[in-house]
Amino acid sequence: MPHLIGVASGKGGVGKTTTAINLASALGILDQKVLLIDADPQANASSGLGIETPCSKSLLTLFNEDGKAKEQIIQTHSTNLDLILSSIKLADLEINNQSRNVYTLKTALEQVKSFYDYLIIDCSPSLGYVSINSFVAADSILIPVQCEYLA
């Protein structure tokens, strides 16, 4: 059964994206089929895998087109690792979304979940609409922290 992991923290700069990319890549190397979902408008997980945005396929399209997740997946150069890109326009979604359906991402991922062993969501450092959707969709949340004062 696939496992969906959100990588999240309210603090920026703690290694969320680095953790998400490296965990996804390591699982892929171990012959696990992995989907990485870049849910941060900064799109660092996407660019970290060498995929430049904007692109016609993105998480934003998934939210706007009522859950067509399969059409938003792209292959990466990493073994067994697919990606749903982010978009800077996710920030607009945070501000302008009127429906506030917190199950949008969970529902959308149901159609592709069975193709993967792991789905990993790289969350933004905010508690907005997209992050809450990510938490609802996730089976577990991994919270990286820095071992320093006030972290």
PDB file of C-alpha atoms in Angstrom:
ATOM      1  CA  MET A   1       0.000   0.000   0.000  1.00  0.00           C
ATOM      2  CA  PRO A   2       1.449   3.411  -0.940  1.00  0.00           C
ATOM      3  CA  HIS A   3       2.530   5.771   1.790  1.00  0.00           C
ATOM      4  CA  LEU A   4       2.106   9.542   1.447  1.00  0.00           C
ATOM      5  CA  ILE A   5       4.585  11.643   3.433  1.00  0.00           C
ATOM      6  CA  GLY A   6       4.384  15.406   3.855  1.00  0.00           C
ATOM      7  CA  VAL A   7       7.661  17.207   4.573  1.00  0.00           C
ATOM      8  CA  ALA A   8       6.714  20.351   6.438  1.00  0.00           C
ATOM      9  CA  SER A   9       7.738  22.985   8.943  1.00  0.00           C
ATOM     10  CA  GLY A  10       6.458  26.444   9.718  1.00  0.00           C
ATOM     11  CA  LYS A  11      10.052  27.666   9.723  1.00  0.00           C
ATOM     12  CA  GLY A  12      11.897  28.286   6.476  1.00  0.00           C
ATOM     13  CA  GLY A  13      15.451  27.171   5.845  1.00  0.00           C
ATOM     14  CA  VAL A  14      15.364  23.954   7.873  1.00  0.00           C
ATOM     15  CA  GLY A  15      15.922  21.575   4.968  1.00  0.00           C
ATOM     16  CA  LYS A  16      12.379  20.622   3.923  1.00  0.00           C
ATOM     17  CA  THR A  17      13.136  20.623   0.212  1.00  0.00           C
ATOM     18  CA  THR A  18      16.551  19.002   0.649  1.00  0.00           C
ATOM     19  CA  THR A  19      14.945  16.284   2.771  1.00  0.00           C
ATOM     20  CA  ALA A  20      12.100  15.742   0.301  1.00  0.00           C
ATOM     21  CA  ILE A  21      14.402  15.511  -2.755  1.00  0.00           C
ATOM     22  CA  ASN A  22      16.967  13.263  -1.078  1.00  0.00           C
ATOM     23  CA  LEU A  23      14.369  10.968   0.501  1.00  0.00           C
ATOM     24  CA  ALA A  24      12.538  10.642  -2.829  1.00  0.00           C
ATOM     25  CA  SER A  25      15.777  10.009  -4.744  1.00  0.00           C
ATOM     26  CA  ALA A  26      17.058   7.469  -2.203  1.00  0.00           C
ATOM     27  CA  LEU A  27      13.775   5.541  -2.273  1.00  0.00           C
ATOM     28  CA  GLY A  28      13.910   5.551  -6.082  1.00  0.00           C
ATOM     29  CA  ILE A  29      17.432   4.120  -6.014  1.00  0.00           C
ATOM     30  CA  LEU A  30      16.101   1.386  -3.694  1.00  0.00           C
ATOM     31  CA  ASP A  31      13.645   0.375  -6.471  1.00  0.00           C
ATOM     32  CA  GLN A  32      10.675   2.101  -4.908  1.00  0.00           C
ATOM     33  CA  LYS A  33       8.388   3.995  -7.291  1.00  0.00           C
ATOM     34  CA  VAL A  34       8.143   7.573  -5.977  1.00  0.00           C
ATOM     35  CA  LEU A  35       6.072  10.649  -6.829  1.00  0.00           C
ATOM     36  CA  LEU A  36       7.434  13.926  -5.467  1.00  0.00           C
ATOM     37  CA  ILE A  37       4.865  16.720  -5.262  1.00  0.00           C
ATOM     38  CA  ASP A  38       6.326  20.220  -5.118  1.00  0.00           C
ATOM     39  CA  ALA A  39       3.752  22.165  -3.098  1.00  0.00           C
ATOM     40  CA  ASP A  40       5.905  25.221  -2.429  1.00  0.00           C
ATOM     41  CA  PRO A  41       5.365  28.256  -4.712  1.00  0.00           C
ATOM     42  CA  GLN A  42       9.140  28.827  -4.700  1.00  0.00           C
ATOM     43  CA  ALA A  43       9.418  25.568  -6.735  1.00  0.00           C
ATOM     44  CA  ASN A  44      12.807  24.617  -5.278  1.00  0.00           C
ATOM     45  CA  ALA A  45      12.114  20.877  -5.410  1.00  0.00           C
ATOM     46  CA  SER A  46      11.308  21.226  -9.109  1.00  0.00           C
ATOM     47  CA  SER A  47      14.444  23.248  -9.875  1.00  0.00           C
ATOM     48  CA  GLY A  48      16.496  21.019  -7.554  1.00  0.00           C
ATOM     49  CA  LEU A  49      15.663  18.112  -9.853  1.00  0.00           C
ATOM     50  CA  GLY A  50      16.678  20.174 -12.894  1.00  0.00           C
ATOM     51  CA  ILE A  51      13.135  20.960 -14.044  1.00  0.00           C
ATOM     52  CA  GLU A  52      12.514  24.625 -14.759  1.00  0.00           C
ATOM     53  CA  THR A  53       9.129  26.232 -14.252  1.00  0.00           C
ATOM     54  CA  PRO A  54       6.800  27.552 -15.585  1.00  0.00           C
ATOM     55  CA  CYS A  55       5.466  24.525 -17.361  1.00  0.00           C
ATOM     56  CA  SER A  56       2.023  23.659 -18.666  1.00  0.00           C
ATOM     57  CA  LYS A  57       1.885  20.858 -16.106  1.00  0.00           C
ATOM     58  CA  SER A  58       1.872  21.813 -12.438  1.00  0.00           C
ATOM     59  CA  LEU A  59       0.231  21.406  -9.059  1.00  0.00           C
ATOM     60  CA  LEU A  60      -1.679  24.615  -9.768  1.00  0.00           C
ATOM     61  CA  THR A  61      -3.356  22.973 -12.764  1.00  0.00           C
ATOM     62  CA  LEU A  62      -4.296  20.046 -10.534  1.00  0.00           C
ATOM     63  CA  PHE A  63      -6.067  22.406  -8.121  1.00  0.00           C
ATOM     64  CA  ASN A  64      -7.746  24.393 -10.903  1.00  0.00           C
ATOM     65  CA  GLU A  65      -8.881  21.473 -13.072  1.00  0.00           C
ATOM     66  CA  ASP A  66     -10.647  19.389 -10.474  1.00  0.00           C
ATOM     67  CA  GLY A  67      -8.140  16.695  -9.696  1.00  0.00           C
ATOM     68  CA  LYS A  68      -6.526  15.603 -12.965  1.00  0.00           C
ATOM     69  CA  ALA A  69      -3.332  14.470 -11.251  1.00  0.00           C
ATOM     70  CA  LYS A  70      -2.271  11.884 -13.831  1.00  0.00           C
ATOM     71  CA  GLU A  71      -1.914  14.552 -16.532  1.00  0.00           C
ATOM     72  CA  GLN A  72       0.351  16.691 -14.298  1.00  0.00           C
ATOM     73  CA  ILE A  73       3.047  14.078 -13.654  1.00  0.00           C
ATOM     74  CA  ILE A  74       6.381  14.377 -15.409  1.00  0.00           C
ATOM     75  CA  GLN A  75       9.330  12.007 -15.385  1.00  0.00           C
ATOM     76  CA  THR A  76      12.648  13.119 -13.938  1.00  0.00           C
ATOM     77  CA  HIS A  77      16.155  11.946 -14.749  1.00  0.00           C
ATOM     78  CA  SER A  78      16.331  10.247 -11.342  1.00  0.00           C
ATOM     79  CA  THR A  79      15.638   6.534 -11.092  1.00  0.00           C
ATOM     80  CA  ASN A  80      11.978   5.659 -10.330  1.00  0.00           C
ATOM     81  CA  LEU A  81      11.166   9.291  -9.488  1.00  0.00           C
ATOM     82  CA  ASP A  82       8.294  11.242 -11.011  1.00  0.00           C
ATOM     83  CA  LEU A  83       7.333  14.816 -10.171  1.00  0.00           C
ATOM     84  CA  ILE A  84       4.381  17.163 -10.028  1.00  0.00           C
ATOM     85  CA  LEU A  85       5.876  20.616 -10.524  1.00  0.00           C
ATOM     86  CA  SER A  86       5.118  23.684  -8.479  1.00  0.00           C
ATOM     87  CA  SER A  87       4.199  27.110  -9.778  1.00  0.00           C
ATOM     88  CA  ILE A  88       4.761  30.613  -8.438  1.00  0.00           C
ATOM     89  CA  LYS A  89       1.029  31.085  -9.059  1.00  0.00           C
ATOM     90  CA  LEU A  90       0.297  28.749  -6.136  1.00  0.00           C
ATOM     91  CA  ALA A  91       0.770  31.874  -4.032  1.00  0.00           C
ATOM     92  CA  ASP A  92      -2.259  33.390  -5.815  1.00  0.00           C
ATOM     93  CA  LEU A  93      -4.246  30.273  -5.012  1.00  0.00           C
ATOM     94  CA  GLU A  94      -3.458  30.786  -1.330  1.00  0.00           C
ATOM     95  CA  ILE A  95      -4.894  34.297  -1.459  1.00  0.00           C
ATOM     96  CA  ASN A  96      -7.763  33.977  -3.949  1.00  0.00           C
ATOM     97  CA  ASN A  97      -9.210  30.544  -3.268  1.00  0.00           C
ATOM     98  CA  GLN A  98     -12.803  30.909  -2.203  1.00  0.00           C
ATOM     99  CA  SER A  99     -13.862  27.262  -1.947  1.00  0.00           C
ATOM    100  CA  ARG A 100     -11.406  26.229   0.761  1.00  0.00           C
ATOM    101  CA  ASN A 101     -11.922  22.532   0.032  1.00  0.00           C
ATOM    102  CA  VAL A 102      -9.178  20.924   2.126  1.00  0.00           C
ATOM    103  CA  TYR A 103      -9.683  17.552   0.394  1.00  0.00           C
ATOM    104  CA  THR A 104      -8.767  18.735  -3.127  1.00  0.00           C
ATOM    105  CA  LEU A 105      -5.232  17.308  -3.125  1.00  0.00           C
ATOM    106  CA  LYS A 106      -6.204  14.085  -1.333  1.00  0.00           C
ATOM    107  CA  THR A 107      -8.979  13.426  -3.860  1.00  0.00           C
ATOM    108  CA  ALA A 108      -6.728  14.241  -6.825  1.00  0.00           C
ATOM    109  CA  LEU A 109      -3.932  11.938  -5.644  1.00  0.00           C
ATOM    110  CA  GLU A 110      -6.297   8.986  -5.190  1.00  0.00           C
ATOM    111  CA  GLN A 111      -6.255   8.379  -8.961  1.00  0.00           C
ATOM    112  CA  VAL A 112      -2.439   7.991  -9.083  1.00  0.00           C
ATOM    113  CA  LYS A 113      -1.629   6.659  -5.617  1.00  0.00           C
ATOM    114  CA  SER A 114      -1.756   3.018  -6.684  1.00  0.00           C
ATOM    115  CA  PHE A 115       1.089   3.526  -9.215  1.00  0.00           C
ATOM    116  CA  TYR A 116       3.570   4.467  -6.489  1.00  0.00           C
ATOM    117  CA  ASP A 117       5.138   3.029  -3.362  1.00  0.00           C
ATOM    118  CA  TYR A 118       5.682   6.509  -1.900  1.00  0.00           C
ATOM    119  CA  LEU A 119       4.277   9.956  -2.537  1.00  0.00           C
ATOM    120  CA  ILE A 120       6.268  12.769  -0.930  1.00  0.00           C
ATOM    121  CA  ILE A 121       4.966  16.319  -0.653  1.00  0.00           C
ATOM    122  CA  ASP A 122       7.440  19.178  -0.263  1.00  0.00           C
ATOM    123  CA  CYS A 123       5.332  21.745   1.626  1.00  0.00           C
ATOM    124  CA  SER A 124       5.864  25.481   1.867  1.00  0.00           C
ATOM    125  CA  PRO A 125       6.766  27.077   5.232  1.00  0.00           C
ATOM    126  CA  SER A 126       3.259  28.485   5.626  1.00  0.00           C
ATOM    127  CA  LEU A 127      -0.008  27.144   6.982  1.00  0.00           C
ATOM    128  CA  GLY A 128      -2.063  28.209   3.982  1.00  0.00           C
ATOM    129  CA  TYR A 129      -4.551  26.434   1.762  1.00  0.00           C
ATOM    130  CA  VAL A 130      -2.052  24.267  -0.150  1.00  0.00           C
ATOM    131  CA  SER A 131      -0.204  23.185   3.010  1.00  0.00           C
ATOM    132  CA  ILE A 132      -3.445  22.262   4.781  1.00  0.00           C
ATOM    133  CA  ASN A 133      -4.453  20.243   1.689  1.00  0.00           C
ATOM    134  CA  SER A 134      -1.063  18.506   1.881  1.00  0.00           C
ATOM    135  CA  PHE A 135      -1.555  17.642   5.569  1.00  0.00           C
ATOM    136  CA  VAL A 136      -5.014  16.218   4.905  1.00  0.00           C
ATOM    137  CA  ALA A 137      -3.660  14.105   2.020  1.00  0.00           C
ATOM    138  CA  ALA A 138      -0.642  12.798   3.953  1.00  0.00           C
ATOM    139  CA  ASP A 139      -0.447   9.596   5.971  1.00  0.00           C
ATOM    140  CA  SER A 140       2.394  11.096   7.997  1.00  0.00           C
ATOM    141  CA  ILE A 141       4.297  14.367   8.335  1.00  0.00           C
ATOM    142  CA  LEU A 142       8.081  14.560   8.524  1.00  0.00           C
ATOM    143  CA  ILE A 143       9.231  17.768  10.235  1.00  0.00           C
ATOM    144  CA  PRO A 144      12.910  18.626   9.731  1.00  0.00           C
ATOM    145  CA  VAL A 145      14.433  20.884  12.387  1.00  0.00           C
ATOM    146  CA  GLN A 146      17.785  22.525  12.819  1.00  0.00           C
ATOM    147  CA  CYS A 147      19.578  21.821  16.074  1.00  0.00           C
ATOM    148  CA  GLU A 148      20.145  25.434  17.031  1.00  0.00           C
ATOM    149  CA  TYR A 149      18.802  28.121  19.315  1.00  0.00           C
ATOM    150  CA  LEU A 150      15.140  29.088  18.582  1.00  0.00           C
ATOM    151  CA  ALA A 151      14.729  26.377  15.949  1.00  0.00           C
TER     152      ALA A 151
END
